[in-house]
Coordinates of C-alpha atoms and ligand atoms in Angstrom, one line a residue:
T1 CA 0.1 -0.3 0.2
D2 CA 1.0 3.7 -0.2
K3 CA 3.5 4.6 2.1
A4 CA 2.2 8.3 2.8
L5 CA -1.2 6.6 3.1
D6 CA 0.3 4.3 5.5
R7 CA 1.9 6.5 7.7
D8 CA -1.4 9.2 7.5
C9 CA -3.0 6.1 9.2
T10 CA -0.1 5.4 11.9
T11 CA -1.9 8.1 14.4
L12 CA -0.8 8.5 17.9
S13 CA -3.2 5.9 19.4
R14 CA -2.2 3.0 17.0
H15 CA 1.3 4.0 17.5
V16 CA 1.5 3.3 21.3
L17 CA -0.3 -0.2 20.8
Q18 CA 2.6 -0.9 18.1
Q19 CA 4.9 0.3 20.5
L20 CA 3.6 -2.1 23.2
Q21 CA 3.4 -4.9 20.6
S22 CA 0.2 -5.6 22.8
F23 CA -3.3 -5.1 23.2
S24 CA -3.2 -6.1 27.0
G25 CA -5.3 -3.8 29.5
E26 CA -2.4 -1.6 30.1
A27 CA -1.6 -1.4 26.7
Q28 CA -5.1 0.0 25.8
D29 CA -4.8 2.4 28.7
L30 CA -1.6 4.0 27.7
S31 CA -3.0 4.1 24.2
A32 CA -6.6 5.7 25.4
L33 CA -4.5 8.3 27.8
M34 CA -2.5 9.4 25.2
N35 CA -5.0 10.0 22.9
R36 CA -6.9 12.4 25.4
I37 CA -3.4 14.3 25.9
A38 CA -3.5 14.5 21.9
L39 CA -7.2 15.9 22.3
A40 CA -6.1 18.7 24.9
G41 CA -3.4 19.9 22.3
K42 CA -5.8 20.1 19.6
L43 CA -8.1 22.0 21.9
V44 CA -5.5 24.4 23.1
A45 CA -4.0 24.9 19.9
R46 CA -6.9 25.6 18.7
R47 CA -7.6 28.2 21.4
M48 CA -4.1 29.9 21.0
S49 CA -4.7 30.0 16.8
N50 CA -7.7 32.3 17.6
A51 CA -6.6 33.9 20.9
G52 CA -5.6 37.2 19.2
L53 CA -8.9 37.2 17.4
M54 CA -10.9 37.0 20.3
E55 CA -11.4 40.2 22.2
G56 CA -9.2 40.2 25.5
V57 CA -8.2 36.8 25.5
L58 CA -4.6 37.5 25.6
G59 CA -3.2 37.5 29.0
F60 CA -6.8 38.5 30.1
T61 CA -8.4 37.0 32.9
G62 CA -12.1 37.5 34.2
E63 CA -13.1 39.5 31.2
V64 CA -16.2 38.7 29.8
N65 CA -15.6 38.7 25.7
V66 CA -17.7 39.1 22.5
Q67 CA -19.9 35.6 22.5
G68 CA -20.3 36.6 26.2
E69 CA -17.8 33.6 27.1
S70 CA -15.9 34.1 30.4
V71 CA -12.7 34.8 28.9
K72 CA -9.7 32.8 30.9
K73 CA -6.2 33.3 30.6
L74 CA -4.8 30.8 28.4
D75 CA -2.9 28.6 31.3
V76 CA -6.1 28.7 33.1
Y77 CA -8.2 27.8 30.0
A78 CA -5.4 24.8 29.2
N79 CA -5.7 23.4 32.6
D80 CA -9.4 23.1 32.5
V81 CA -8.9 21.6 29.2
F82 CA -6.7 18.7 30.7
I83 CA -9.4 18.3 33.5
S84 CA -12.3 18.1 30.9
V85 CA -10.6 15.6 28.7
F86 CA -10.1 12.9 31.3
K87 CA -13.2 13.9 32.9
Q88 CA -14.8 11.5 30.4
S89 CA -12.0 8.7 30.1
G90 CA -12.5 7.2 33.6
L91 CA -8.8 6.4 33.5
V92 CA -7.5 9.3 35.8
C93 CA -8.3 10.2 39.0
R94 CA -5.7 12.6 40.3
L95 CA -4.3 15.8 38.1
A96 CA -1.5 17.8 39.3
S97 CA -0.6 20.7 38.0
E98 CA 1.6 24.3 38.3
E99 CA -2.1 25.9 38.1
M100 CA -3.5 24.0 41.2
E101 CA -2.1 24.0 44.7
N102 CA -3.6 20.8 45.3
P103 CA -4.1 17.8 43.1
Y104 CA -7.9 17.5 41.5
Y105 CA -9.5 14.7 41.7
I106 CA -12.0 13.2 39.6
R107 CA -14.3 11.5 42.1
E108 CA -16.5 9.2 39.5
N109 CA -13.3 8.2 38.2
C110 CA -11.4 7.2 41.5
P111 CA -12.3 4.1 42.3
I112 CA -10.9 2.5 39.0
G113 CA -9.2 5.2 37.1
R114 CA -5.5 3.9 38.4
Y115 CA -3.9 6.6 36.6
T116 CA -2.1 10.3 37.8
L117 CA -1.6 13.3 35.3
L118 CA 0.9 15.6 36.2
Y119 CA 1.4 18.7 33.8
D120 CA 2.3 22.0 33.0
P121 CA -0.9 22.9 30.7
I122 CA 1.2 26.0 29.2
D123 CA 4.4 26.4 29.7
G124 CA 6.0 30.0 28.8
S125 CA 2.9 31.3 29.3
S126 CA 5.0 35.0 29.1
N127 CA 5.0 34.3 25.3
T128 CA 1.5 34.2 25.0
D129 CA 1.0 37.7 24.2
T130 CA 3.9 38.0 21.8
N131 CA 2.7 34.9 19.7
L132 CA 5.8 33.2 20.0
S133 CA 5.8 29.3 20.5
L134 CA 4.6 27.8 23.8
G135 CA 4.2 24.2 25.2
S136 CA 2.4 22.0 27.4
I137 CA 4.2 19.2 29.3
F138 CA 2.5 15.9 30.9
S139 CA 4.0 13.0 32.7
I140 CA 1.5 9.8 33.7
R141 CA 2.1 8.0 36.5
Q142 CA 0.0 4.9 38.1
Q143 CA -1.3 5.8 41.8
E144 CA 0.2 3.3 44.4
G145 CA -1.9 2.6 47.0
N146 CA -5.5 4.1 47.7
D147 CA -4.4 8.0 48.7
S148 CA -7.1 7.9 52.0
D149 CA -5.5 11.1 53.2
G150 CA -6.2 12.8 50.0
K151 CA -2.6 14.3 49.9
A152 CA -1.2 12.1 46.6
T153 CA 2.2 11.6 49.3
D154 CA 2.7 8.3 46.7
L155 CA 3.1 10.9 43.8
L156 CA 6.5 12.0 46.1
T157 CA 8.8 9.2 44.4
N158 CA 11.4 9.6 41.6
G159 CA 10.8 10.1 37.8
H160 CA 11.7 6.9 37.3
K161 CA 7.9 6.2 38.2
Q162 CA 6.9 7.5 35.0
I163 CA 5.1 5.1 32.8
A164 CA 5.0 7.9 29.8
A165 CA 5.7 11.4 29.1
G166 CA 6.1 14.3 27.0
Y167 CA 5.5 17.6 25.3
I168 CA 2.8 19.0 22.7
L169 CA 5.0 21.9 21.1
Y170 CA 2.3 24.8 19.6
G171 CA 4.8 26.2 17.2
P172 CA 4.7 27.2 13.3
S173 CA 2.8 23.8 13.4
T174 CA 1.7 22.0 16.4
M175 CA 3.8 18.6 17.6
L176 CA 3.4 15.9 20.2
I177 CA 6.6 13.9 21.3
Y178 CA 6.3 11.6 23.9
T179 CA 7.8 8.4 25.1
I180 CA 6.7 5.3 27.0
G181 CA 10.0 4.3 27.7
K182 CA 10.6 2.4 24.3
G183 CA 12.3 5.6 22.4
V184 CA 10.8 9.0 21.9
H185 CA 8.1 9.8 18.7
S186 CA 6.9 12.7 17.4
F187 CA 3.6 13.4 15.8
T188 CA 2.4 16.6 13.6
L189 CA -0.9 17.9 14.0
D190 CA -2.8 18.1 10.4
P191 CA -5.9 20.6 11.1
S192 CA -7.4 19.1 7.9
L193 CA -7.2 15.3 9.6
G194 CA -7.9 16.5 13.3
E195 CA -5.0 13.8 13.6
F196 CA -1.7 13.9 15.2
I197 CA 0.6 12.2 12.4
L198 CA 3.8 10.2 12.9
T199 CA 6.6 12.2 12.0
E200 CA 9.9 10.4 13.2
E201 CA 10.3 7.4 15.3
N202 CA 13.4 6.6 17.9
I203 CA 14.6 10.6 17.8
K204 CA 18.2 10.5 19.0
I205 CA 20.1 13.5 20.5
P206 CA 23.1 14.5 18.8
D207 CA 25.8 13.2 21.4
H208 CA 27.2 17.3 21.4
G209 CA 25.9 20.0 19.8
S210 CA 26.7 24.2 19.2
V211 CA 23.7 25.1 21.5
Y212 CA 23.4 26.5 24.8
S213 CA 20.1 27.7 26.0
V214 CA 20.2 30.0 29.8
N215 CA 19.0 33.2 30.8
E216 CA 22.0 35.1 30.6
G217 CA 20.2 37.7 32.6
N218 CA 20.7 35.7 35.8
F219 CA 24.4 36.2 35.8
W220 CA 24.9 38.0 38.6
Q221 CA 22.6 35.3 40.9
W222 CA 24.8 32.0 39.7
D223 CA 27.1 30.3 41.4
E224 CA 30.8 30.8 40.5
S225 CA 31.1 27.6 38.5
I226 CA 28.0 28.0 36.4
R227 CA 29.9 31.6 35.6
E228 CA 32.9 29.5 34.6
Y229 CA 30.9 27.4 32.6
I230 CA 29.4 30.6 30.4
R231 CA 32.7 32.1 30.4
Y232 CA 34.0 28.8 28.5
V233 CA 31.5 28.9 26.0
H234 CA 31.8 32.7 25.6
S235 CA 35.2 32.3 24.9
T236 CA 35.6 28.6 22.8
E237 CA 34.7 28.7 19.0
G238 CA 32.0 26.8 18.3
Y239 CA 29.2 27.7 20.8
T240 CA 25.4 29.8 19.9
A241 CA 23.3 31.2 22.6
R242 CA 19.3 30.3 21.7
Y243 CA 16.7 30.8 24.6
S244 CA 13.1 31.7 23.6
G245 CA 11.7 32.1 27.0
A246 CA 9.6 28.3 26.7
M247 CA 11.4 25.6 27.5
V248 CA 9.6 23.4 25.5
S249 CA 10.6 25.4 22.5
D250 CA 14.3 25.5 23.6
I251 CA 14.6 21.6 24.6
H252 CA 12.7 20.4 21.3
R253 CA 15.5 22.4 19.6
I254 CA 18.0 20.8 21.6
L255 CA 16.6 17.4 21.0
V256 CA 16.7 18.0 17.2
Q257 CA 19.9 19.7 17.0
G258 CA 22.0 18.9 20.0
G259 CA 23.3 20.9 23.0
V260 CA 22.3 21.7 26.6
F261 CA 19.1 23.8 28.3
L262 CA 20.3 25.1 31.6
Y263 CA 17.8 26.5 34.5
P264 CA 20.5 26.6 37.4
G265 CA 19.8 27.7 40.7
T266 CA 20.0 31.5 41.6
L267 CA 20.5 34.0 44.4
Q268 CA 16.2 34.3 44.6
K269 CA 15.2 30.8 43.6
P270 CA 18.4 29.1 45.1
E271 CA 16.4 25.6 44.3
G272 CA 16.0 27.1 40.4
K273 CA 12.6 27.8 39.1
L274 CA 11.6 24.8 37.2
R275 CA 9.4 22.4 38.8
L276 CA 10.5 18.5 39.3
L277 CA 7.6 16.4 39.2
Y278 CA 5.6 18.2 35.8
E279 CA 8.5 20.1 34.1
S280 CA 11.9 18.5 34.8
A281 CA 11.3 14.9 35.2
P282 CA 8.8 14.7 32.1
L283 CA 11.4 16.2 29.8
A284 CA 14.4 14.2 31.4
F285 CA 12.1 11.2 30.7
V286 CA 11.9 12.2 27.4
I287 CA 15.6 13.0 26.6
E288 CA 17.1 10.6 28.4
Q289 CA 14.9 8.1 26.2
A290 CA 16.6 9.9 23.1
G291 CA 19.8 9.2 24.7
G292 CA 20.7 12.4 26.4
R293 CA 21.1 13.2 30.0
A294 CA 19.7 15.4 32.6
T295 CA 20.8 16.4 36.0
T296 CA 20.8 19.0 38.8
G297 CA 24.2 19.5 38.3
L298 CA 24.8 16.9 41.2
V299 CA 22.3 14.1 41.1
D300 CA 20.0 12.7 38.2
I301 CA 17.0 14.3 37.5
L302 CA 14.9 10.8 37.6
D303 CA 16.6 9.8 40.7
V304 CA 15.5 13.1 42.8
V305 CA 13.1 12.5 45.2
P306 CA 10.6 15.2 46.2
K307 CA 9.5 16.6 49.3
K308 CA 6.6 18.4 48.3
L309 CA 4.6 18.6 44.8
H310 CA 5.4 22.0 43.6
Q311 CA 9.1 20.8 44.5
R312 CA 11.4 23.0 42.2
T313 CA 15.1 21.8 41.3
P314 CA 18.1 23.2 38.9
L315 CA 17.9 21.7 35.3
I316 CA 20.6 21.1 33.3
I317 CA 19.5 18.7 30.6
G318 CA 20.4 17.8 26.5
S319 CA 23.1 16.2 24.8
K320 CA 25.4 13.6 26.9
Q321 CA 29.2 15.5 26.2
D322 CA 27.1 18.9 26.8
V323 CA 25.7 18.0 30.3
A324 CA 29.1 16.2 31.3
K325 CA 30.9 19.4 30.3
V326 CA 28.2 21.5 32.7
E327 CA 28.9 19.1 35.3
S328 CA 32.6 19.1 35.2
F329 CA 32.1 22.7 36.0
I330 CA 30.0 21.9 38.9
Q331 CA 31.6 18.8 40.2
N332 CA 35.4 19.8 40.6
G333 CA 35.1 23.5 41.8
H334 CA 36.1 26.0 39.4
E335 CA 38.8 23.5 37.5
P336 CA 37.1 22.2 34.2
K337 CA 38.4 18.8 33.0
Ligands
P6P1 P1 13.6 33.4 32.8 C1 8.9 29.8 31.7 O1 7.9 30.5 32.5 C2 9.5 29.1 32.0 O2 8.7 27.9 33.1 C3 10.1 28.0 31.4 O3 9.6 27.6 30.1 C4 11.4 28.9 30.5 O4 12.4 28.5 30.0 C5 11.8 30.0 31.9 O5 10.7 29.6 32.8 C6 12.0 31.1 31.6 O6 12.2 31.7 32.8 O7 13.3 33.0 34.5 O8 14.2 32.9 32.0 O9 12.2 34.4 32.4

């Protein structure tokens, strides 16, 4: 049959089943979960594409627009989208996100739904008003125990407990990148079909790349070892700086071209700015599955055990060699290897 047609028929839910080479209960669940993530991505992408047109959507909250809809800030809207798509799915009992202090329980799903979604509905929301790329980040875990105290303490475990993770990149095209621990695969939304179509399977991050991605405006707040690394890349041929304000887009560039993204601890945020459970850990799962690395500078991100749901960690993520270079400055004081 026609290769292009076969590809157009490799939808995300089909691909998950192919990955697992199984139609077991869990395989079906994962396929259904990924399908719901895709639906959320489509709904958010649609909202973004006409955000500039609907009066007051950009960066506003509480406004009522011309359609009489209560207009929500995009990240509040996106947060609700993920809740809604999983409400009907029956699979997910709990959702934890940057937008909610405590996990949201879908009570009707709880006795049966054994999955928890951890997500950052809109990453890089400062880019909303400037029509630049944005992302959603997701991580799926299985609930352990019955969470009787409703504090979801079973979520406070390391990143190896993730069963699926990935991100949606709302760029010139909308892409969904995911892993279920069997490689990293990318899909592109075909708006004419309303489907995410397989773009690339088993993506491998280059072992080295020229890009370093960091907010140099924080230079005055960094440890001396990070400053030493930055002085090194400033004085060494072959490095180029790229930083967009949305780490999904910066890290996607690094997945494709190689390089390293850093958000180190600062004076104001010694633990860094990025949240472990629904930002760093899912991205670390993806990048490690693609053959890269993710570390706090001292500990692999996937080994960090959080003490609280919204715990932040420093993040150094990307190509093996480039991450190791940053670590060499951090771990050997100021003397690079
Ligand atoms: P800064 C967006 O708010 C975000 O979480 C990441 O997507 C982005 O890389 C970072 O924060 C930007 O933070 O401090 O550099 O503006």
